[in-house]
């Protein structure tokens, strides 16, 4: 089937890839060329208008009317009548110039002493365009409203301006400034008609990234700033071009055209996926054709795979589940497979029957093992009680021989409590508090027997008494601690503690006895970490009590049980059991 797919699909895939690559290059070059031409056309329109405005400013500044007015402004001995007549003549000259211009261009002049030509208002000195002209020598302004106009209509419209000094040509002294205004709508209307894709926009920006035409930059500011930052690294001789830039996970195509005369830049931005929508459509067409051929080839291949490949693949998957012991999943893989009279069908059918038989045998063995472990656990529990009660009866017998009736009563009462606790067979799990009370009764009997030679301490708190634990796991450890502590000369010290640490109940038994050999410590630690129960009958009489506890903990808690064993020969031993917390009365 692989060979069939290679022969049918690979040629079509190679053809689709080749056509897609060529179509992408051709369409991308065409789209970029068209977009660049559109921006160049707008740039040509803007440069033509700016050239016209600049020529008008130069003509007004060098005209005889403006020069006469400038001479009178610089002459401190002029008469008021001469100044008024000259100003009136300049107003008429600028009005006639504006009326004869089809682009709606208007002209005004400003002086520090008289203010604007039309309003005699000096507030223009606080305007942004004037500040930039004075501090940065920026002659081309951004869009604004100019109150110094001949009528109200001109005052209410947005204009861009060209500012130049009004120089008296004979003395070369500046008498003021000439400001040529042209409607912002002349450029904003033209740039607003440019459309790239569905959401692409074109902006006219100054060197600071601000809008020259007061266009709405909301939602585009960060992208435009990133584009201008990248433009600053382009060669000075490159007036325009296109480059990609990524912003907020979207790749944009940036088209630009510099207008060095005014330090302006035309910037167009559009997501590449919108700009190259034709490429997407072409690729989609090729993909659909390829997909159709794939469906046809797959349909033909299915007939072959249904009879040969499919049963073999299902059997291979089922084998993986069998390897992991997941028989139900393996049988699920084999369900629905055709078992025809062919060799493949025969093998698949026999494998399914073999899996059923193997599952039955393993489940039977598992149930047998559970019964064996349960029987082993009961045997271990029974092993503890005779061992302990034999020692207890010897203690009571010794006290009776010494005629210590009062102590015999205490020992008998403690033994009675312990027998009631031992004979309660309702559950193999008990609250830790009951187990600790049982240990206190046991230690009372030991204290009565050994007197001052034995120092005992049991520490617990209310939280540590609540969790359920396996019954009789502390008694063998405490019995060993007392036994080996008394084998040393001096006083035997035994400490038992219970506490909660995270999600574990921590039980600790510490003594100052003879300790264990390092080899035995390592052996017991390894046995506690193994996955199987500790084999007491194979211990050859060494540490039977401890091995008994470890085996019961492993049977009860499985891998969740942890043992910490520290022992130094001649100094003592500490055994710490970390048991998972079981809250509430368990169901047994």
Coordinates of C-alpha atoms in Angstrom, one line a residue:
X1 CA 0.0 0.0 0.0
X2 CA 2.9 2.3 0.6
X3 CA 4.2 1.8 -2.9
X4 CA 0.7 2.4 -4.2
X5 CA 0.5 5.7 -2.4
X6 CA 4.0 6.8 -3.5
X7 CA 3.2 6.1 -7.2
X8 CA -0.2 7.9 -7.0
X9 CA 0.4 10.8 -4.6
X10 CA 4.0 11.9 -4.8
X11 CA 3.8 13.1 -8.5
X12 CA 0.7 15.2 -7.7
X13 CA 2.3 16.6 -4.5
X14 CA 5.4 17.6 -6.4
X15 CA 3.3 19.2 -9.1
X16 CA 1.2 21.1 -6.5
X17 CA 4.4 22.3 -4.7
X18 CA 6.0 23.5 -7.9
X19 CA 2.9 25.3 -9.1
X20 CA 2.4 26.9 -5.7
X21 CA 5.9 28.2 -5.6
X22 CA 5.8 29.7 -9.1
X23 CA 2.4 31.2 -8.5
X24 CA 3.5 32.8 -5.2
X25 CA 6.5 34.4 -6.8
X26 CA 4.5 35.8 -9.8
X27 CA 1.5 37.0 -7.8
X28 CA 3.6 38.5 -5.0
X29 CA 5.8 40.4 -7.4
X30 CA 2.7 41.7 -9.2
X31 CA 0.9 42.7 -6.0
X32 CA 4.0 44.5 -4.6
X33 CA 4.5 46.3 -7.9
X34 CA 0.9 47.5 -8.0
X35 CA 0.9 48.7 -4.4
X36 CA 4.2 50.5 -4.9
X37 CA 2.9 52.2 -8.0
X38 CA -0.2 53.4 -6.1
X39 CA 1.9 54.9 -3.4
X40 CA 4.3 56.5 -6.0
X41 CA 1.3 58.1 -7.7
X42 CA 0.2 59.6 -4.4
X43 CA 3.7 60.7 -3.7
X44 CA 3.8 62.4 -7.1
X45 CA 0.6 64.2 -6.4
X46 CA 1.9 65.4 -3.0
X47 CA 5.2 66.6 -4.4
X48 CA 3.4 68.5 -7.2
X49 CA 1.2 70.2 -4.6
X50 CA 4.1 71.0 -2.4
X51 CA 6.1 72.4 -5.3
X52 CA 3.2 74.6 -6.2
X53 CA 2.8 75.8 -2.6
X54 CA 6.5 76.5 -2.3
X55 CA 6.5 78.5 -5.6
X56 CA 3.5 80.6 -4.4
X57 CA 5.4 81.4 -1.2
X58 CA 8.5 82.5 -3.0
X59 CA 6.4 84.6 -5.4
X60 CA 4.5 86.3 -2.6
X61 CA 7.7 87.0 -0.7
X62 CA 9.4 88.5 -3.7
X63 CA 6.4 90.5 -5.0
X64 CA 6.6 94.3 -5.1
X65 CA 3.6 94.6 -2.8
X66 CA 5.1 92.4 -0.1
X67 CA 8.5 94.1 -0.4
X68 CA 6.9 97.6 0.1
X69 CA 5.1 96.3 3.2
X70 CA 8.2 94.7 4.5
X71 CA 10.2 97.9 4.0
X72 CA 7.6 99.9 5.9
X73 CA 7.6 97.3 8.7
X74 CA 11.3 97.7 9.1
X75 CA 11.2 101.5 8.9
X76 CA 10.7 103.0 12.3
X77 CA 10.0 106.5 10.8
X78 CA 7.0 105.3 8.7
X79 CA 3.7 107.1 9.1
X80 CA 0.6 105.3 10.2
X81 CA -1.1 106.2 6.9
X82 CA 1.7 104.6 4.9
X83 CA 1.6 101.4 7.0
X84 CA -2.2 101.1 6.7
X85 CA -2.1 101.6 2.9
X86 CA 0.7 99.1 2.4
X87 CA -1.1 96.5 4.6
X88 CA -4.3 97.0 2.7
X89 CA -2.5 96.6 -0.6
X90 CA -0.9 93.3 0.7
X91 CA -4.3 92.0 1.8
X92 CA -5.8 92.7 -1.6
X93 CA -2.9 91.0 -3.3
X94 CA -3.1 87.9 -1.1
X95 CA -6.9 87.7 -1.5
X96 CA -6.8 87.9 -5.3
X97 CA -4.0 85.2 -5.3
X98 CA -6.2 82.9 -3.3
X99 CA -9.3 83.5 -5.4
X100 CA -7.5 82.7 -8.6
X101 CA -6.1 79.4 -7.2
X102 CA -8.2 76.3 -7.9
X103 CA -6.8 74.3 -4.9
X104 CA -8.2 76.7 -2.2
X105 CA -4.8 78.0 -1.2
X106 CA -4.7 80.9 1.2
X107 CA -1.9 83.2 2.3
X108 CA -1.2 85.2 5.4
X109 CA 1.8 86.9 7.0
X110 CA 2.8 87.4 10.6
X111 CA 5.1 90.0 12.4
X112 CA 6.1 90.1 16.0
X113 CA 4.8 93.7 16.4
X114 CA 1.5 93.5 14.5
X115 CA 0.6 89.8 14.7
X116 CA -1.4 88.2 11.9
X117 CA -2.2 90.0 8.7
X118 CA -6.0 89.5 9.1
X119 CA -6.6 89.4 12.9
X120 CA -3.6 91.4 14.3
X121 CA -3.5 88.5 16.9
X122 CA -0.1 87.4 18.3
X123 CA -1.4 84.1 19.8
X124 CA 0.1 82.3 16.8
X125 CA 3.4 82.4 18.7
X126 CA 2.0 79.7 21.1
X127 CA 1.0 77.4 18.3
X128 CA 2.8 74.1 17.6
X129 CA 3.6 74.9 14.0
X130 CA 5.3 78.2 15.0
X131 CA 7.3 76.6 17.8
X132 CA 8.6 73.9 15.4
X133 CA 9.5 76.5 12.8
X134 CA 11.5 78.5 15.3
X135 CA 13.2 75.7 17.1
X136 CA 13.6 73.0 14.4
X137 CA 13.3 75.1 11.2
X138 CA 10.4 72.9 10.0
X139 CA 8.8 74.8 7.2
X140 CA 6.1 72.2 6.4
X141 CA 3.4 71.9 9.1
X142 CA 1.0 69.2 10.1
X143 CA -2.7 69.6 9.8
X144 CA -4.2 72.4 12.0
X145 CA -6.7 75.3 12.0
X146 CA -5.5 78.8 11.3
X147 CA -7.5 81.7 12.7
X148 CA -5.7 84.3 10.8
X149 CA -7.7 84.0 7.6
X150 CA -9.8 86.4 5.4
X151 CA -13.2 84.8 6.3
X152 CA -14.9 82.4 8.7
X153 CA -15.0 79.5 6.1
X154 CA -11.2 79.5 5.8
X155 CA -10.8 79.6 9.6
X156 CA -12.9 76.5 10.2
X157 CA -11.2 74.2 7.8
X158 CA -8.0 72.1 8.5
X159 CA -5.0 73.2 6.6
X160 CA -1.3 72.2 6.1
X161 CA 1.1 75.1 5.6
X162 CA 4.5 76.1 4.1
X163 CA 6.2 78.7 6.2
X164 CA 9.1 80.9 4.9
X165 CA 10.7 84.1 6.2
X166 CA 9.5 87.4 4.7
X167 CA 12.9 88.9 3.8
X168 CA 13.4 92.5 2.6
X169 CA 15.5 91.7 -0.4
X170 CA 17.4 95.1 -0.4
X171 CA 18.5 94.9 3.2
X172 CA 18.2 91.1 3.6
X173 CA 16.4 91.7 6.9
X174 CA 13.5 89.5 7.9
X175 CA 10.3 91.5 8.6
X176 CA 8.1 88.6 9.5
X177 CA 7.0 85.3 8.0
X178 CA 4.9 84.2 5.1
X179 CA 2.5 81.3 5.6
X180 CA 0.9 79.5 2.6
X181 CA -2.0 77.3 3.6
X182 CA -3.5 74.5 1.5
X183 CA -6.5 72.4 2.5
X184 CA -5.7 69.2 4.3
X185 CA -8.5 67.5 2.4
X186 CA -6.4 67.8 -0.9
X187 CA -4.0 65.1 0.4
X188 CA -6.2 63.3 2.9
X189 CA -8.9 62.6 0.4
X190 CA -6.4 61.2 -2.1
X191 CA -4.6 59.0 0.5
X192 CA -7.9 57.7 1.9
X193 CA -8.8 56.2 -1.5
X194 CA -5.8 53.9 -1.4
X195 CA -6.9 50.5 -0.3
X196 CA -4.7 47.4 0.4
X197 CA -6.5 44.2 1.1
X198 CA -9.5 44.6 3.4
X199 CA -8.0 46.4 6.4
X200 CA -4.7 47.9 4.9
X201 CA -4.2 51.7 5.4
X202 CA -1.8 54.3 4.1
X203 CA -0.6 57.2 6.3
X204 CA 1.5 60.3 5.8
X205 CA 3.8 60.6 8.8
X206 CA 6.4 63.2 9.9
X207 CA 9.8 62.3 11.3
X208 CA 8.3 61.9 14.8
X209 CA 5.8 59.4 13.6
X210 CA 2.9 61.8 14.0
X211 CA 0.1 62.1 11.3
X212 CA 0.7 65.0 8.9
X213 CA -2.9 64.9 7.7
X214 CA -4.5 64.3 11.2
X215 CA -5.4 60.8 10.2
X216 CA -6.7 58.4 12.9
X217 CA -3.7 56.3 14.1
X218 CA -5.7 54.5 16.8
X219 CA -4.7 50.8 16.7
X220 CA -1.8 51.5 14.3
X221 CA 0.6 53.5 16.4
X222 CA 2.8 50.7 17.7
X223 CA 3.1 49.1 14.2
X224 CA 3.9 52.4 12.5
X225 CA 6.5 53.3 15.2
X226 CA 8.2 49.9 14.6
X227 CA 8.1 50.5 10.8
X228 CA 9.7 53.9 11.1
X229 CA 12.4 52.5 13.4
X230 CA 13.2 49.9 10.8
X231 CA 13.1 52.6 8.0
X232 CA 15.8 54.6 9.8
X233 CA 18.1 51.8 9.0
X234 CA 17.5 51.8 5.3
X235 CA 20.1 53.4 3.0
X236 CA 19.7 57.1 2.5
X237 CA 19.5 56.7 -1.3
X238 CA 16.5 54.4 -1.1
X239 CA 13.4 56.6 -1.6
X240 CA 10.9 53.7 -1.3
X241 CA 10.3 50.0 -1.1
X242 CA 8.6 47.2 0.8
X243 CA 9.6 45.0 3.7
X244 CA 7.9 42.6 6.2
X245 CA 7.5 43.2 9.9
X246 CA 5.9 41.2 12.6
X247 CA 3.6 42.8 15.2
X248 CA 1.5 40.9 17.8
X249 CA 2.0 37.6 16.0
X250 CA 0.8 39.0 12.6
X251 CA 3.2 39.6 9.7
X252 CA 2.6 42.9 7.9
X253 CA 3.9 44.1 4.5
X254 CA 5.1 47.7 4.9
X255 CA 5.2 49.9 1.8
X256 CA 7.0 53.3 2.1
X257 CA 8.0 56.3 0.1
X258 CA 10.1 59.1 1.5
X259 CA 9.4 62.8 0.8
X260 CA 12.8 64.3 1.8
X261 CA 11.6 67.9 1.0
X262 CA 9.4 67.9 4.0
X263 CA 10.9 65.1 6.0
X264 CA 7.7 63.1 5.5
X265 CA 7.2 59.4 4.8
X266 CA 4.3 57.7 3.1
X267 CA 3.7 54.4 5.0
X268 CA 1.3 51.7 3.9
X269 CA 0.6 48.7 6.1
X270 CA -1.4 45.6 5.4
X271 CA -1.4 42.0 6.8
X272 CA 0.3 39.7 4.3
X273 CA -2.5 37.2 4.4
X274 CA -4.9 39.9 3.1
X275 CA -2.4 41.3 0.5
X276 CA -1.6 37.9 -0.9
X277 CA -5.2 36.6 -0.9
X278 CA -4.8 35.6 -4.5
X279 CA -2.0 33.3 -3.6
X280 CA -4.1 31.7 -0.9
X281 CA -6.9 31.1 -3.4
X282 CA -4.5 29.6 -5.9
X283 CA -3.0 27.3 -3.2
X284 CA -6.4 26.4 -2.0
X285 CA -7.4 25.3 -5.6
X286 CA -4.3 23.2 -5.9
X287 CA -4.9 21.7 -2.5
X288 CA -8.5 20.8 -3.3
X289 CA -7.4 19.1 -6.5
X290 CA -4.7 17.2 -4.7
X291 CA -7.1 16.3 -1.9
X292 CA -9.6 15.0 -4.4
X293 CA -6.9 12.8 -6.0
X294 CA -5.8 11.6 -2.5
X295 CA -9.4 10.6 -1.7
X296 CA -9.6 8.6 -5.0
X297 CA -6.3 6.9 -4.3
X298 CA -7.2 6.2 -0.7
X299 CA -10.5 4.7 -1.7
X300 CA -8.7 2.3 -4.1
X301 CA -6.1 1.5 -1.5
X302 CA -8.7 0.8 1.2
X303 CA -9.9 -2.3 -0.7
X304 CA -6.4 -3.7 -0.6
X305 CA -5.8 -2.8 3.1
X306 CA -9.2 -4.2 4.3
X307 CA -8.2 -7.7 3.2
X308 CA -4.5 -7.7 4.1
X309 CA -3.0 -4.7 5.7
X310 CA -5.7 -3.7 8.1
X311 CA -6.0 -7.1 10.0
X312 CA -2.2 -7.3 10.3
X313 CA -2.0 -3.7 11.6
X314 CA -4.7 -4.3 14.1
X315 CA -2.9 -7.5 15.3
X316 CA 0.4 -5.6 15.7
X317 CA -1.4 -2.9 17.8
X318 CA -3.0 -5.7 19.8
X319 CA 0.4 -7.3 20.4
X320 CA 1.6 -4.1 22.0
X321 CA -1.3 -4.1 24.5
X322 CA -0.7 -7.8 25.3
X323 CA 2.9 -7.0 26.0
X324 CA 1.8 -4.4 28.6
X325 CA -0.8 -6.8 30.0
X326 CA -3.8 -4.8 28.6
X327 CA -5.9 -7.7 27.3
X328 CA -9.2 -5.8 27.1
X329 CA -7.6 -3.1 24.9
X330 CA -6.0 -5.9 22.8
X331 CA -9.3 -7.6 22.3
X332 CA -10.9 -4.3 21.4
X333 CA -8.3 -3.8 18.6
X334 CA -9.2 -7.2 17.2
X335 CA -13.0 -6.7 17.2
X336 CA -14.6 -6.0 13.9
X337 CA -11.7 -7.4 11.9
X338 CA -12.7 -9.7 9.0
X339 CA -11.6 -13.3 9.5
X340 CA -12.0 -14.6 6.0
X341 CA -10.7 -17.9 4.7
X342 CA -7.4 -16.3 3.7
X343 CA -4.1 -17.0 5.6
X344 CA -4.2 -13.4 7.1
X345 CA -7.8 -14.0 8.4
X346 CA -6.8 -17.4 9.9
X347 CA -3.8 -15.9 11.7
X348 CA -5.9 -12.9 13.1
X349 CA -8.6 -15.3 14.3
X350 CA -6.1 -17.6 16.1
X351 CA -4.4 -14.6 17.7
X352 CA -7.7 -13.4 19.1
X353 CA -8.5 -16.8 20.6
X354 CA -5.0 -17.0 22.0
X355 CA -5.4 -13.6 23.7
X356 CA -8.8 -14.7 25.3
X357 CA -7.1 -17.8 26.7
X358 CA -4.1 -15.9 28.0
X359 CA -6.3 -13.4 29.7
X360 CA -8.2 -16.2 31.4
X361 CA -5.1 -17.9 32.7
X362 CA -3.5 -14.6 34.0
X363 CA -6.7 -13.5 35.8
X364 CA -7.0 -17.0 37.4
X365 CA -3.4 -16.8 38.6
X366 CA -4.0 -13.2 39.9
X367 CA -7.0 -14.3 41.9
X368 CA -5.0 -17.3 43.3
X369 CA -2.1 -14.9 44.3
X370 CA -4.6 -12.6 46.1
X371 CA -5.9 -15.4 48.1
X372 CA -2.4 -16.5 49.0
X373 CA -1.4 -13.0 50.1
X374 CA -4.5 -12.8 52.3
X375 CA -3.7 -16.1 53.9
X376 CA -0.1 -15.0 54.5
X377 CA -1.3 -11.8 56.1
X378 CA -3.6 -13.7 58.5
X379 CA -0.7 -16.1 59.4
X380 CA 1.6 -13.2 60.2
X381 CA -1.0 -11.6 62.4
X382 CA -1.4 -14.9 64.3
X383 CA 2.3 -15.2 64.7
X384 CA 2.5 -12.0 66.8
X385 CA -0.1 -12.8 69.5
X386 CA 1.4 -16.1 70.9
X387 CA 4.9 -14.5 71.0
X388 CA 3.7 -11.5 72.9
X389 CA 1.3 -13.1 75.4
X390 CA 3.9 -15.7 76.4
X391 CA 6.3 -12.9 77.5
X392 CA 3.4 -11.1 79.3
X393 CA 2.4 -14.2 81.3
X394 CA 6.0 -14.6 82.4
X395 CA 6.0 -11.0 83.7
X396 CA 2.8 -11.5 85.7
X397 CA 4.1 -14.9 87.0
X398 CA 7.3 -13.1 88.2
X399 CA 5.3 -10.4 90.0
X400 CA 3.1 -13.0 91.7
X401 CA 6.2 -14.9 92.9
X402 CA 7.4 -11.6 94.5
X403 CA 4.0 -11.2 96.2
X404 CA 3.4 -7.8 94.6
X405 CA -0.4 -8.0 94.6
X406 CA -0.8 -4.3 93.7
X407 CA 1.4 -4.6 90.7
X408 CA -0.2 -7.9 89.7
X409 CA -3.5 -6.1 89.6
X410 CA -2.1 -3.3 87.4
X411 CA -0.5 -5.8 85.1
X412 CA -3.7 -7.9 84.9
X413 CA -5.7 -4.8 84.1
X414 CA -3.3 -3.8 81.4
X415 CA -3.3 -7.4 80.1
X416 CA -7.1 -7.4 80.0
X417 CA -7.2 -4.2 77.9
X418 CA -4.7 -5.7 75.6
X419 CA -6.6 -9.0 75.3
X420 CA -9.8 -7.1 74.5
X421 CA -7.9 -5.1 71.8
X422 CA -6.4 -8.4 70.4
X423 CA -9.6 -10.3 70.3
X424 CA -11.5 -7.6 68.3
X425 CA -11.4 -9.3 64.9
X426 CA -13.9 -6.9 63.2
X427 CA -11.1 -5.2 61.3
X428 CA -7.4 -5.5 60.5
X429 CA -7.1 -1.7 60.5
X430 CA -7.5 0.4 63.7
X431 CA -7.1 4.1 64.6
X432 CA -3.5 4.9 65.5
X433 CA -4.7 6.1 68.9
X434 CA -5.9 2.6 69.8
X435 CA -2.6 1.1 68.7
X436 CA -0.7 3.6 70.9
X437 CA -2.9 2.9 73.9
X438 CA -2.2 -0.8 73.4
X439 CA 1.6 0.1 73.4
X440 CA 1.2 2.1 76.6
X441 CA -0.4 -1.0 78.3
X442 CA 2.4 -3.1 77.0
X443 CA 5.1 -0.7 78.3
X444 CA 3.4 -0.5 81.7
X445 CA 3.9 -4.3 82.0
X446 CA 7.5 -4.0 80.9
X447 CA 8.0 -1.1 83.4
X448 CA 6.7 -3.2 86.2
X449 CA 9.1 -5.9 85.4
X450 CA 12.3 -4.0 84.9
X451 CA 11.8 -1.0 87.1
X452 CA 14.4 1.8 86.9
X453 CA 16.5 0.0 84.3
X454 CA 13.9 1.0 81.7
X455 CA 13.1 4.6 80.7
X456 CA 10.0 4.9 78.4
X457 CA 8.4 7.8 76.6
X458 CA 5.4 7.9 74.2
X459 CA 4.6 11.1 72.4
X460 CA 1.6 11.7 70.2
X461 CA -1.1 14.3 69.5
X462 CA -4.7 14.3 68.5
X463 CA -4.2 14.6 64.7
X464 CA -1.8 11.6 64.8
X465 CA -4.3 9.5 66.6
X466 CA -7.0 9.7 63.9
X467 CA -5.6 7.9 60.8
X468 CA -6.1 4.1 60.5
X469 CA -3.1 1.8 60.5
X470 CA -2.5 -1.9 60.3
X471 CA -3.1 -3.6 63.6
X472 CA 0.0 -4.7 65.7
X473 CA 2.7 -3.1 63.7
X474 CA 4.2 -1.2 66.6
X475 CA 4.3 -4.0 69.2
X476 CA 7.1 -6.1 67.6
X477 CA 9.3 -2.9 67.1
X478 CA 8.8 -1.8 70.7
X479 CA 9.4 -5.3 72.0
X480 CA 12.7 -5.4 70.2
X481 CA 13.7 -1.9 71.4
X482 CA 13.1 -3.0 75.0
X483 CA 14.9 -6.3 74.5
X484 CA 18.1 -4.9 72.8
X485 CA 18.1 -1.8 75.1
X486 CA 18.3 -4.0 78.2
X487 CA 21.2 -6.1 76.7
X488 CA 23.5 -3.2 77.3
X489 CA 24.8 -2.3 80.7
X490 CA 23.0 0.7 82.3
X491 CA 19.5 2.1 81.6
X492 CA 17.5 1.2 78.5
X493 CA 15.9 4.2 76.9
X494 CA 12.9 3.7 74.5
X495 CA 11.1 6.5 72.8
X496 CA 7.9 6.1 70.6
X497 CA 6.4 9.0 68.7
X498 CA 3.6 9.6 66.2
X499 CA 3.1 12.7 64.0
X500 CA 1.6 13.9 60.8
X501 CA 4.0 15.0 58.0
X502 CA 2.3 16.1 54.8
X503 CA 0.1 13.2 53.6
X504 CA 1.8 10.6 55.8
X505 CA 1.6 9.3 59.3
X506 CA 5.1 9.0 60.7
X507 CA 5.7 6.4 63.5
X508 CA 9.1 6.3 65.1
X509 CA 10.6 3.8 67.6
X510 CA 14.1 4.7 69.0
X511 CA 16.3 2.9 71.5
X512 CA 19.8 3.0 72.9
X513 CA 20.5 -0.7 72.5
X514 CA 23.2 -2.7 70.8
X515 CA 22.3 -1.6 67.3
X516 CA 22.5 -3.6 64.0
X517 CA 25.3 -4.5 61.7
X518 CA 25.5 -2.3 58.6
X519 CA 25.0 -5.4 56.3
X520 CA 21.7 -6.2 58.1
X521 CA 20.5 -2.6 57.9
X522 CA 21.1 -2.5 54.1
X523 CA 19.4 -5.9 53.7
X524 CA 16.3 -4.8 55.6
X525 CA 16.2 -1.5 53.7
X526 CA 16.4 -3.3 50.4
X527 CA 13.6 -5.7 51.4
X528 CA 11.3 -2.8 52.4
X529 CA 11.9 -1.1 49.0
X530 CA 11.2 -4.3 46.9
X531 CA 7.8 -4.9 45.4
X532 CA 7.3 -8.3 47.1
X533 CA 6.4 -9.0 50.7
X534 CA 9.3 -9.8 53.0
X535 CA 9.9 -13.6 53.4
X536 CA 10.0 -14.3 57.1
X537 CA 10.6 -18.0 56.7
X538 CA 13.8 -17.3 54.8
X539 CA 15.2 -15.0 57.4
X540 CA 16.9 -17.8 59.4
X541 CA 15.9 -16.3 62.7
X542 CA 17.4 -12.8 62.1
X543 CA 15.1 -9.8 62.9
X544 CA 11.9 -11.8 62.7
X545 CA 9.8 -9.2 64.5
X546 CA 11.0 -6.4 62.2
X547 CA 10.6 -8.5 59.1
X548 CA 7.1 -9.3 60.3
X549 CA 6.2 -5.6 60.5
X550 CA 7.8 -4.9 57.1
X551 CA 5.9 -7.7 55.4
X552 CA 2.5 -6.6 56.8
X553 CA 3.2 -3.0 55.8
X554 CA 4.1 -4.0 52.3
X555 CA 1.0 -6.2 52.1
X556 CA -1.2 -3.5 53.4
X557 CA 0.2 -0.3 51.8
X558 CA 2.1 -1.6 48.7
X559 CA 4.4 0.9 47.1
X560 CA 3.1 3.8 49.3
X561 CA 5.0 2.5 52.4
X562 CA 8.4 3.9 53.2
X563 CA 10.9 2.7 55.8
X564 CA 13.8 4.7 57.3
X565 CA 16.2 2.6 59.3
X566 CA 19.2 4.1 61.1
X567 CA 21.4 2.0 63.4
X568 CA 24.9 2.3 64.9
X569 CA 26.4 -0.7 66.6
X570 CA 26.8 -0.1 70.3
X571 CA 24.7 3.1 70.2
X572 CA 21.2 2.2 69.3
X573 CA 18.6 2.0 66.5
X574 CA 15.8 4.2 65.1
X575 CA 13.0 2.8 62.9
X576 CA 10.7 5.3 61.2
X577 CA 7.6 4.1 59.3
X578 CA 6.0 6.5 56.8
X579 CA 2.4 5.3 56.2
X580 CA -0.1 6.9 53.8
X581 CA -3.0 8.5 55.8
X582 CA -6.2 6.5 55.8
X583 CA -9.1 8.6 57.3
X584 CA -12.4 7.2 58.3
X585 CA -13.3 3.6 59.1
X586 CA -12.1 1.4 56.2
X587 CA -14.3 -1.3 54.7
X588 CA -12.7 -4.7 55.2

